[in-house]
Amino acid sequence: MNALIFVAADLVAIIVMAFGMYLPRHRRRDLVVSYIGINIGVLAVATALSSSAATAGLGLGLFGVLSIIRLRSTELTQHEVAYYFSALALGLIGGLGVEPMWLSLSLMALILGVMFIVDHPGVLRSYRAQNVVLDQAIADPAALKARLEEILGGTVHTVIVQCLDLVNDKTTVDVRFEAGTGSKTVPAPRGPLQEQLPPVEHDSLHQVRAS
């Protein structure tokens, strides 16, 4: 009877996490399927091992076979990895059925509560990370930071230079910044030809047209 309660609690927890938190916030159907599938798979294996006379060695061997299957998919972000670990943890807790029951249910609720809070859109929403490619080779850290703050319109906290191309006049950086706290003035985009030409005065242009 307790095993059924643990299974039901896990099903409720993974549905709340996948459809109540992840899907409304990130809108990736493929990962919803992945989270639910991996949760149910871990739940089934953990339940089978905990309810049988299988030895610890056999259990480790089964998990070793499962670990051969590698996840071959697109690159995941850090918050998506966190959801993966949460789905695994929920499946393990529900499958193993740790006594007393209130402890297992409390751990499931703790996982859901933590994911709800830390992944909420209102938590640290101004802090962002972004890869930026500049059309200039800027070696001076102060000038590079000032240029990035001008473009991003925020306060740059960390700049990691990934590539400084002096031949093609290009800088690739990984930026950690706080949006909306820096300069609001964003320069108008200028192409290579416009950068080579001197700025044209409007008064001079009117005089040429008048003549």
JSON list of C-alpha atoms in Angstrom, two decimals:
[
{"chain": "A", "resi": 1, "resn": "MET", "atom": "CA", "xyz": [0.00, 0.00, 0.00]},
{"chain": "A", "resi": 2, "resn": "ASN", "atom": "CA", "xyz": [2.82, 2.39, 0.85]},
{"chain": "A", "resi": 3, "resn": "ALA", "atom": "CA", "xyz": [4.47, 1.64, -2.50]},
{"chain": "A", "resi": 4, "resn": "LEU", "atom": "CA", "xyz": [1.35, 2.79, -4.36]},
{"chain": "A", "resi": 5, "resn": "ILE", "atom": "CA", "xyz": [1.28, 5.98, -2.33]},
{"chain": "A", "resi": 6, "resn": "PHE", "atom": "CA", "xyz": [4.93, 6.67, -3.21]},
{"chain": "A", "resi": 7, "resn": "VAL", "atom": "CA", "xyz": [4.25, 6.04, -6.92]},
{"chain": "A", "resi": 8, "resn": "ALA", "atom": "CA", "xyz": [1.20, 8.31, -6.86]},
{"chain": "A", "resi": 9, "resn": "ALA", "atom": "CA", "xyz": [3.15, 11.03, -5.07]},
{"chain": "A", "resi": 10, "resn": "ASP", "atom": "CA", "xyz": [5.92, 10.83, -7.67]},
{"chain": "A", "resi": 11, "resn": "LEU", "atom": "CA", "xyz": [3.44, 11.05, -10.55]},
{"chain": "A", "resi": 12, "resn": "VAL", "atom": "CA", "xyz": [1.81, 14.12, -9.03]},
{"chain": "A", "resi": 13, "resn": "ALA", "atom": "CA", "xyz": [5.19, 15.72, -8.37]},
{"chain": "A", "resi": 14, "resn": "ILE", "atom": "CA", "xyz": [6.57, 15.19, -11.88]},
{"chain": "A", "resi": 15, "resn": "ILE", "atom": "CA", "xyz": [3.35, 16.43, -13.50]},
{"chain": "A", "resi": 16, "resn": "VAL", "atom": "CA", "xyz": [3.40, 19.57, -11.36]},
{"chain": "A", "resi": 17, "resn": "MET", "atom": "CA", "xyz": [7.06, 20.19, -12.18]},
{"chain": "A", "resi": 18, "resn": "ALA", "atom": "CA", "xyz": [6.79, 19.50, -15.93]},
{"chain": "A", "resi": 19, "resn": "PHE", "atom": "CA", "xyz": [3.39, 21.03, -16.74]},
{"chain": "A", "resi": 20, "resn": "GLY", "atom": "CA", "xyz": [3.00, 23.48, -13.88]},
{"chain": "A", "resi": 21, "resn": "MET", "atom": "CA", "xyz": [6.50, 24.99, -13.76]},
{"chain": "A", "resi": 22, "resn": "TYR", "atom": "CA", "xyz": [8.75, 24.09, -16.69]},
{"chain": "A", "resi": 23, "resn": "LEU", "atom": "CA", "xyz": [6.37, 24.24, -19.66]},
{"chain": "A", "resi": 24, "resn": "PRO", "atom": "CA", "xyz": [4.73, 27.61, -18.82]},
{"chain": "A", "resi": 25, "resn": "ARG", "atom": "CA", "xyz": [8.14, 29.19, -18.20]},
{"chain": "A", "resi": 26, "resn": "HIS", "atom": "CA", "xyz": [10.32, 27.70, -20.96]},
{"chain": "A", "resi": 27, "resn": "ARG", "atom": "CA", "xyz": [7.94, 26.23, -23.57]},
{"chain": "A", "resi": 28, "resn": "ARG", "atom": "CA", "xyz": [9.94, 23.19, -24.68]},
{"chain": "A", "resi": 29, "resn": "ARG", "atom": "CA", "xyz": [7.67, 20.22, -25.32]},
{"chain": "A", "resi": 30, "resn": "ASP", "atom": "CA", "xyz": [10.55, 17.85, -26.07]},
{"chain": "A", "resi": 31, "resn": "LEU", "atom": "CA", "xyz": [12.08, 18.35, -22.65]},
{"chain": "A", "resi": 32, "resn": "VAL", "atom": "CA", "xyz": [8.72, 17.86, -20.94]},
{"chain": "A", "resi": 33, "resn": "VAL", "atom": "CA", "xyz": [8.56, 14.42, -22.58]},
{"chain": "A", "resi": 34, "resn": "SER", "atom": "CA", "xyz": [12.16, 13.77, -21.55]},
{"chain": "A", "resi": 35, "resn": "TYR", "atom": "CA", "xyz": [11.62, 14.79, -17.91]},
{"chain": "A", "resi": 36, "resn": "ILE", "atom": "CA", "xyz": [8.52, 12.64, -17.51]},
{"chain": "A", "resi": 37, "resn": "GLY", "atom": "CA", "xyz": [10.07, 9.69, -19.33]},
{"chain": "A", "resi": 38, "resn": "ILE", "atom": "CA", "xyz": [13.27, 9.68, -17.31]},
{"chain": "A", "resi": 39, "resn": "ASN", "atom": "CA", "xyz": [11.34, 10.14, -14.07]},
{"chain": "A", "resi": 40, "resn": "ILE", "atom": "CA", "xyz": [9.04, 7.17, -14.74]},
{"chain": "A", "resi": 41, "resn": "GLY", "atom": "CA", "xyz": [11.98, 5.04, -15.87]},
{"chain": "A", "resi": 42, "resn": "VAL", "atom": "CA", "xyz": [13.97, 5.73, -12.74]},
{"chain": "A", "resi": 43, "resn": "LEU", "atom": "CA", "xyz": [10.84, 5.22, -10.62]},
{"chain": "A", "resi": 44, "resn": "ALA", "atom": "CA", "xyz": [10.21, 1.79, -12.20]},
{"chain": "A", "resi": 45, "resn": "VAL", "atom": "CA", "xyz": [13.80, 0.60, -11.80]},
{"chain": "A", "resi": 46, "resn": "ALA", "atom": "CA", "xyz": [14.10, 1.86, -8.23]},
{"chain": "A", "resi": 47, "resn": "THR", "atom": "CA", "xyz": [10.76, 0.29, -7.27]},
{"chain": "A", "resi": 48, "resn": "ALA", "atom": "CA", "xyz": [11.75, -3.06, -8.80]},
{"chain": "A", "resi": 49, "resn": "LEU", "atom": "CA", "xyz": [15.07, -3.10, -6.96]},
{"chain": "A", "resi": 50, "resn": "SER", "atom": "CA", "xyz": [13.58, -2.07, -3.63]},
{"chain": "A", "resi": 51, "resn": "SER", "atom": "CA", "xyz": [10.72, -4.59, -3.73]},
{"chain": "A", "resi": 52, "resn": "SER", "atom": "CA", "xyz": [12.73, -7.63, -4.80]},
{"chain": "A", "resi": 53, "resn": "ALA", "atom": "CA", "xyz": [15.44, -9.78, -3.31]},
{"chain": "A", "resi": 54, "resn": "ALA", "atom": "CA", "xyz": [18.03, -8.28, -5.63]},
{"chain": "A", "resi": 55, "resn": "THR", "atom": "CA", "xyz": [21.42, -7.74, -4.09]},
{"chain": "A", "resi": 56, "resn": "ALA", "atom": "CA", "xyz": [23.23, -4.43, -4.04]},
{"chain": "A", "resi": 57, "resn": "GLY", "atom": "CA", "xyz": [25.70, -5.77, -6.61]},
{"chain": "A", "resi": 58, "resn": "LEU", "atom": "CA", "xyz": [22.92, -6.59, -9.04]},
{"chain": "A", "resi": 59, "resn": "GLY", "atom": "CA", "xyz": [21.42, -3.16, -8.54]},
{"chain": "A", "resi": 60, "resn": "LEU", "atom": "CA", "xyz": [24.73, -1.46, -9.27]},
{"chain": "A", "resi": 61, "resn": "GLY", "atom": "CA", "xyz": [25.12, -3.65, -12.35]},
{"chain": "A", "resi": 62, "resn": "LEU", "atom": "CA", "xyz": [21.70, -2.64, -13.67]},
{"chain": "A", "resi": 63, "resn": "PHE", "atom": "CA", "xyz": [22.43, 1.04, -13.18]},
{"chain": "A", "resi": 64, "resn": "GLY", "atom": "CA", "xyz": [25.78, 0.49, -14.90]},
{"chain": "A", "resi": 65, "resn": "VAL", "atom": "CA", "xyz": [23.96, -0.92, -17.94]},
{"chain": "A", "resi": 66, "resn": "LEU", "atom": "CA", "xyz": [21.58, 2.05, -17.92]},
{"chain": "A", "resi": 67, "resn": "SER", "atom": "CA", "xyz": [24.52, 4.46, -17.77]},
{"chain": "A", "resi": 68, "resn": "ILE", "atom": "CA", "xyz": [25.80, 3.15, -21.12]},
{"chain": "A", "resi": 69, "resn": "ILE", "atom": "CA", "xyz": [22.91, 4.98, -22.81]},
{"chain": "A", "resi": 70, "resn": "ARG", "atom": "CA", "xyz": [24.16, 8.48, -23.41]},
{"chain": "A", "resi": 71, "resn": "LEU", "atom": "CA", "xyz": [21.98, 11.54, -23.91]},
{"chain": "A", "resi": 72, "resn": "ARG", "atom": "CA", "xyz": [22.64, 12.66, -27.49]},
{"chain": "A", "resi": 73, "resn": "SER", "atom": "CA", "xyz": [20.67, 15.83, -27.98]},
{"chain": "A", "resi": 74, "resn": "THR", "atom": "CA", "xyz": [21.08, 19.56, -28.32]},
{"chain": "A", "resi": 75, "resn": "GLU", "atom": "CA", "xyz": [23.07, 21.39, -25.69]},
{"chain": "A", "resi": 76, "resn": "LEU", "atom": "CA", "xyz": [21.11, 22.02, -22.50]},
{"chain": "A", "resi": 77, "resn": "THR", "atom": "CA", "xyz": [21.15, 25.16, -20.44]},
{"chain": "A", "resi": 78, "resn": "GLN", "atom": "CA", "xyz": [21.96, 25.06, -16.74]},
{"chain": "A", "resi": 79, "resn": "HIS", "atom": "CA", "xyz": [18.34, 25.42, -15.62]},
{"chain": "A", "resi": 80, "resn": "GLU", "atom": "CA", "xyz": [17.35, 22.52, -17.88]},
{"chain": "A", "resi": 81, "resn": "VAL", "atom": "CA", "xyz": [20.05, 20.37, -16.28]},
{"chain": "A", "resi": 82, "resn": "ALA", "atom": "CA", "xyz": [18.61, 21.31, -12.88]},
{"chain": "A", "resi": 83, "resn": "TYR", "atom": "CA", "xyz": [15.19, 20.08, -14.00]},
{"chain": "A", "resi": 84, "resn": "TYR", "atom": "CA", "xyz": [16.81, 16.82, -15.15]},
{"chain": "A", "resi": 85, "resn": "PHE", "atom": "CA", "xyz": [18.36, 16.23, -11.74]},
{"chain": "A", "resi": 86, "resn": "SER", "atom": "CA", "xyz": [15.05, 17.08, -10.05]},
{"chain": "A", "resi": 87, "resn": "ALA", "atom": "CA", "xyz": [13.20, 14.56, -12.21]},
{"chain": "A", "resi": 88, "resn": "LEU", "atom": "CA", "xyz": [15.80, 11.91, -11.36]},
{"chain": "A", "resi": 89, "resn": "ALA", "atom": "CA", "xyz": [15.63, 12.71, -7.65]},
{"chain": "A", "resi": 90, "resn": "LEU", "atom": "CA", "xyz": [11.83, 12.52, -7.60]},
{"chain": "A", "resi": 91, "resn": "GLY", "atom": "CA", "xyz": [11.91, 9.14, -9.32]},
{"chain": "A", "resi": 92, "resn": "LEU", "atom": "CA", "xyz": [14.50, 7.75, -6.93]},
{"chain": "A", "resi": 93, "resn": "ILE", "atom": "CA", "xyz": [12.66, 8.97, -3.82]},
{"chain": "A", "resi": 94, "resn": "GLY", "atom": "CA", "xyz": [9.36, 7.59, -5.07]},
{"chain": "A", "resi": 95, "resn": "GLY", "atom": "CA", "xyz": [10.86, 4.27, -6.13]},
{"chain": "A", "resi": 96, "resn": "LEU", "atom": "CA", "xyz": [12.94, 3.60, -3.04]},
{"chain": "A", "resi": 97, "resn": "GLY", "atom": "CA", "xyz": [10.11, 4.58, -0.69]},
{"chain": "A", "resi": 98, "resn": "VAL", "atom": "CA", "xyz": [12.19, 5.73, 2.25]},
{"chain": "A", "resi": 99, "resn": "GLU", "atom": "CA", "xyz": [10.41, 5.28, 5.59]},
{"chain": "A", "resi": 100, "resn": "PRO", "atom": "CA", "xyz": [8.88, 7.08, 7.38]},
{"chain": "A", "resi": 101, "resn": "MET", "atom": "CA", "xyz": [6.52, 8.13, 4.61]},
{"chain": "A", "resi": 102, "resn": "TRP", "atom": "CA", "xyz": [6.39, 11.76, 5.68]},
{"chain": "A", "resi": 103, "resn": "LEU", "atom": "CA", "xyz": [10.14, 12.05, 5.07]},
{"chain": "A", "resi": 104, "resn": "SER", "atom": "CA", "xyz": [9.88, 10.98, 1.42]},
{"chain": "A", "resi": 105, "resn": "LEU", "atom": "CA", "xyz": [6.87, 13.19, 0.79]},
{"chain": "A", "resi": 106, "resn": "SER", "atom": "CA", "xyz": [8.64, 16.12, 2.46]},
{"chain": "A", "resi": 107, "resn": "LEU", "atom": "CA", "xyz": [11.72, 15.64, 0.27]},
{"chain": "A", "resi": 108, "resn": "MET", "atom": "CA", "xyz": [9.56, 15.64, -2.87]},
{"chain": "A", "resi": 109, "resn": "ALA", "atom": "CA", "xyz": [7.82, 18.81, -1.73]},
{"chain": "A", "resi": 110, "resn": "LEU", "atom": "CA", "xyz": [11.20, 20.37, -0.95]},
{"chain": "A", "resi": 111, "resn": "ILE", "atom": "CA", "xyz": [12.46, 19.70, -4.49]},
{"chain": "A", "resi": 112, "resn": "LEU", "atom": "CA", "xyz": [9.34, 21.20, -6.04]},
{"chain": "A", "resi": 113, "resn": "GLY", "atom": "CA", "xyz": [9.44, 24.21, -3.74]},
{"chain": "A", "resi": 114, "resn": "VAL", "atom": "CA", "xyz": [13.10, 24.94, -4.46]},
{"chain": "A", "resi": 115, "resn": "MET", "atom": "CA", "xyz": [12.63, 24.66, -8.24]},
{"chain": "A", "resi": 116, "resn": "PHE", "atom": "CA", "xyz": [9.55, 26.88, -8.10]},
{"chain": "A", "resi": 117, "resn": "ILE", "atom": "CA", "xyz": [11.43, 29.61, -6.24]},
{"chain": "A", "resi": 118, "resn": "VAL", "atom": "CA", "xyz": [14.87, 29.59, -7.87]},
{"chain": "A", "resi": 119, "resn": "ASP", "atom": "CA", "xyz": [13.47, 29.33, -11.43]},
{"chain": "A", "resi": 120, "resn": "HIS", "atom": "CA", "xyz": [10.80, 31.95, -10.92]},
{"chain": "A", "resi": 121, "resn": "PRO", "atom": "CA", "xyz": [10.97, 34.74, -13.55]},
{"chain": "A", "resi": 122, "resn": "GLY", "atom": "CA", "xyz": [11.03, 37.37, -10.81]},
{"chain": "A", "resi": 123, "resn": "VAL", "atom": "CA", "xyz": [14.18, 36.01, -9.12]},
{"chain": "A", "resi": 124, "resn": "LEU", "atom": "CA", "xyz": [17.37, 37.73, -10.35]},
{"chain": "A", "resi": 125, "resn": "ARG", "atom": "CA", "xyz": [15.65, 38.55, -13.63]},
{"chain": "A", "resi": 126, "resn": "SER", "atom": "CA", "xyz": [18.05, 41.40, -14.47]},
{"chain": "A", "resi": 127, "resn": "TYR", "atom": "CA", "xyz": [21.16, 39.19, -14.25]},
{"chain": "A", "resi": 128, "resn": "ARG", "atom": "CA", "xyz": [22.03, 37.70, -17.61]},
{"chain": "A", "resi": 129, "resn": "ALA", "atom": "CA", "xyz": [24.82, 35.95, -19.50]},
{"chain": "A", "resi": 130, "resn": "GLN", "atom": "CA", "xyz": [25.44, 36.44, -23.19]},
{"chain": "A", "resi": 131, "resn": "ASN", "atom": "CA", "xyz": [28.04, 35.75, -25.87]},
{"chain": "A", "resi": 132, "resn": "VAL", "atom": "CA", "xyz": [28.89, 38.92, -27.79]},
{"chain": "A", "resi": 133, "resn": "VAL", "atom": "CA", "xyz": [30.93, 39.32, -30.98]},
{"chain": "A", "resi": 134, "resn": "LEU", "atom": "CA", "xyz": [32.32, 42.83, -31.44]},
{"chain": "A", "resi": 135, "resn": "ASP", "atom": "CA", "xyz": [33.45, 44.22, -34.79]},
{"chain": "A", "resi": 136, "resn": "GLN", "atom": "CA", "xyz": [36.59, 45.57, -33.10]},
{"chain": "A", "resi": 137, "resn": "ALA", "atom": "CA", "xyz": [39.67, 43.96, -31.58]},
{"chain": "A", "resi": 138, "resn": "ILE", "atom": "CA", "xyz": [39.72, 45.55, -28.12]},
{"chain": "A", "resi": 139, "resn": "ALA", "atom": "CA", "xyz": [42.58, 44.42, -25.89]},
{"chain": "A", "resi": 140, "resn": "ASP", "atom": "CA", "xyz": [42.14, 47.02, -23.15]},
{"chain": "A", "resi": 141, "resn": "PRO", "atom": "CA", "xyz": [39.86, 45.55, -20.42]},
{"chain": "A", "resi": 142, "resn": "ALA", "atom": "CA", "xyz": [38.50, 48.95, -19.37]},
{"chain": "A", "resi": 143, "resn": "ALA", "atom": "CA", "xyz": [37.68, 49.97, -22.95]},
{"chain": "A", "resi": 144, "resn": "LEU", "atom": "CA", "xyz": [36.14, 46.57, -23.60]},
{"chain": "A", "resi": 145, "resn": "LYS", "atom": "CA", "xyz": [33.91, 46.82, -20.53]},
{"chain": "A", "resi": 146, "resn": "ALA", "atom": "CA", "xyz": [32.84, 50.36, -21.45]},
{"chain": "A", "resi": 147, "resn": "ARG", "atom": "CA", "xyz": [32.00, 49.28, -25.00]},
{"chain": "A", "resi": 148, "resn": "LEU", "atom": "CA", "xyz": [29.94, 46.31, -23.76]},
{"chain": "A", "resi": 149, "resn": "GLU", "atom": "CA", "xyz": [28.02, 48.45, -21.28]},
{"chain": "A", "resi": 150, "resn": "GLU", "atom": "CA", "xyz": [27.26, 50.90, -24.07]},
{"chain": "A", "resi": 151, "resn": "ILE", "atom": "CA", "xyz": [25.89, 48.13, -26.29]},
{"chain": "A", "resi": 152, "resn": "LEU", "atom": "CA", "xyz": [24.05, 46.10, -23.66]},
{"chain": "A", "resi": 153, "resn": "GLY", "atom": "CA", "xyz": [22.70, 49.03, -21.67]},
{"chain": "A", "resi": 154, "resn": "GLY", "atom": "CA", "xyz": [23.60, 47.50, -18.33]},
{"chain": "A", "resi": 155, "resn": "THR", "atom": "CA", "xyz": [26.34, 47.06, -15.76]},
{"chain": "A", "resi": 156, "resn": "VAL", "atom": "CA", "xyz": [28.93, 44.49, -16.81]},
{"chain": "A", "resi": 157, "resn": "HIS", "atom": "CA", "xyz": [30.21, 42.38, -13.92]},
{"chain": "A", "resi": 158, "resn": "THR", "atom": "CA", "xyz": [32.36, 39.76, -15.66]},
{"chain": "A", "resi": 159, "resn": "VAL", "atom": "CA", "xyz": [33.98, 39.68, -19.09]},
{"chain": "A", "resi": 160, "resn": "ILE", "atom": "CA", "xyz": [35.69, 36.52, -20.37]},
{"chain": "A", "resi": 161, "resn": "VAL", "atom": "CA", "xyz": [37.51, 37.06, -23.66]},
{"chain": "A", "resi": 162, "resn": "GLN", "atom": "CA", "xyz": [37.12, 33.94, -25.79]},
{"chain": "A", "resi": 163, "resn": "CYS", "atom": "CA", "xyz": [38.79, 35.21, -28.96]},
{"chain": "A", "resi": 164, "resn": "LEU", "atom": "CA", "xyz": [40.80, 38.35, -29.77]},
{"chain": "A", "resi": 165, "resn": "ASP", "atom": "CA", "xyz": [41.21, 38.35, -33.56]},
{"chain": "A", "resi": 166, "resn": "LEU", "atom": "CA", "xyz": [43.63, 41.10, -34.56]},
{"chain": "A", "resi": 167, "resn": "VAL", "atom": "CA", "xyz": [43.64, 40.01, -38.21]},
{"chain": "A", "resi": 168, "resn": "ASN", "atom": "CA", "xyz": [39.89, 40.23, -38.78]},
{"chain": "A", "resi": 169, "resn": "ASP", "atom": "CA", "xyz": [39.43, 42.98, -36.15]},
{"chain": "A", "resi": 170, "resn": "LYS", "atom": "CA", "xyz": [36.97, 41.02, -34.01]},
{"chain": "A", "resi": 171, "resn": "THR", "atom": "CA", "xyz": [36.50, 40.24, -30.30]},
{"chain": "A", "resi": 172, "resn": "THR", "atom": "CA", "xyz": [34.37, 37.40, -28.95]},
{"chain": "A", "resi": 173, "resn": "VAL", "atom": "CA", "xyz": [33.48, 37.60, -25.27]},
{"chain": "A", "resi": 174, "resn": "ASP", "atom": "CA", "xyz": [31.30, 35.89, -22.68]},
{"chain": "A", "resi": 175, "resn": "VAL", "atom": "CA", "xyz": [29.58, 38.64, -20.68]},
{"chain": "A", "resi": 176, "resn": "ARG", "atom": "CA", "xyz": [27.81, 38.46, -17.31]},
{"chain": "A", "resi": 177, "resn": "PHE", "atom": "CA", "xyz": [25.87, 41.67, -16.77]},
{"chain": "A", "resi": 178, "resn": "GLU", "atom": "CA", "xyz": [22.93, 43.27, -14.99]},
{"chain": "A", "resi": 179, "resn": "ALA", "atom": "CA", "xyz": [20.45, 44.65, -17.50]},
{"chain": "A", "resi": 180, "resn": "GLY", "atom": "CA", "xyz": [18.81, 48.03, -17.16]},
{"chain": "A", "resi": 181, "resn": "THR", "atom": "CA", "xyz": [21.38, 49.55, -14.77]},
{"chain": "A", "resi": 182, "resn": "GLY", "atom": "CA", "xyz": [23.84, 51.13, -17.17]},
{"chain": "A", "resi": 183, "resn": "SER", "atom": "CA", "xyz": [23.80, 53.55, -20.05]},
{"chain": "A", "resi": 184, "resn": "LYS", "atom": "CA", "xyz": [20.57, 53.65, -22.00]},
{"chain": "A", "resi": 185, "resn": "THR", "atom": "CA", "xyz": [22.20, 55.18, -25.09]},
{"chain": "A", "resi": 186, "resn": "VAL", "atom": "CA", "xyz": [22.75, 52.59, -27.78]},
{"chain": "A", "resi": 187, "resn": "PRO", "atom": "CA", "xyz": [24.75, 53.70, -30.81]},
{"chain": "A", "resi": 188, "resn": "ALA", "atom": "CA", "xyz": [23.09, 53.39, -34.19]},
{"chain": "A", "resi": 189, "resn": "PRO", "atom": "CA", "xyz": [24.33, 50.38, -36.19]},
{"chain": "A", "resi": 190, "resn": "ARG", "atom": "CA", "xyz": [26.97, 51.25, -38.76]},
{"chain": "A", "resi": 191, "resn": "GLY", "atom": "CA", "xyz": [28.15, 49.05, -41.59]},
{"chain": "A", "resi": 192, "resn": "PRO", "atom": "CA", "xyz": [31.79, 48.75, -42.73]},
{"chain": "A", "resi": 193, "resn": "LEU", "atom": "CA", "xyz": [31.33, 51.26, -45.54]},
{"chain": "A", "resi": 194, "resn": "GLN", "atom": "CA", "xyz": [29.69, 53.81, -43.26]},
{"chain": "A", "resi": 195, "resn": "GLU", "atom": "CA", "xyz": [32.56, 53.47, -40.80]},
{"chain": "A", "resi": 196, "resn": "GLN", "atom": "CA", "xyz": [35.04, 54.40, -43.53]},
{"chain": "A", "resi": 197, "resn": "LEU", "atom": "CA", "xyz": [33.13, 57.48, -44.67]},
{"chain": "A", "resi": 198, "resn": "PRO", "atom": "CA", "xyz": [33.29, 60.73, -42.70]},
{"chain": "A", "resi": 199, "resn": "PRO", "atom": "CA", "xyz": [30.03, 61.95, -41.13]},
{"chain": "A", "resi": 200, "resn": "VAL", "atom": "CA", "xyz": [28.03, 64.25, -43.39]},
{"chain": "A", "resi": 201, "resn": "GLU", "atom": "CA", "xyz": [26.85, 67.55, -41.94]},
{"chain": "A", "resi": 202, "resn": "HIS", "atom": "CA", "xyz": [23.18, 68.29, -42.67]},
{"chain": "A", "resi": 203, "resn": "ASP", "atom": "CA", "xyz": [23.90, 72.00, -43.28]},
{"chain": "A", "resi": 204, "resn": "SER", "atom": "CA", "xyz": [26.56, 71.18, -45.86]},
{"chain": "A", "resi": 205, "resn": "LEU", "atom": "CA", "xyz": [24.18, 68.76, -47.57]},
{"chain": "A", "resi": 206, "resn": "HIS", "atom": "CA", "xyz": [21.49, 71.44, -47.84]},
{"chain": "A", "resi": 207, "resn": "GLN", "atom": "CA", "xyz": [24.02, 73.90, -49.28]},
{"chain": "A", "resi": 208, "resn": "VAL", "atom": "CA", "xyz": [25.08, 71.42, -51.95]},
{"chain": "A", "resi": 209, "resn": "ARG", "atom": "CA", "xyz": [21.48, 70.75, -52.91]},
{"chain": "A", "resi": 210, "resn": "ALA", "atom": "CA", "xyz": [20.73, 74.50, -53.02]},
{"chain": "A", "resi": 211, "resn": "SER", "atom": "CA", "xyz": [23.67, 75.15, -55.35]}
]
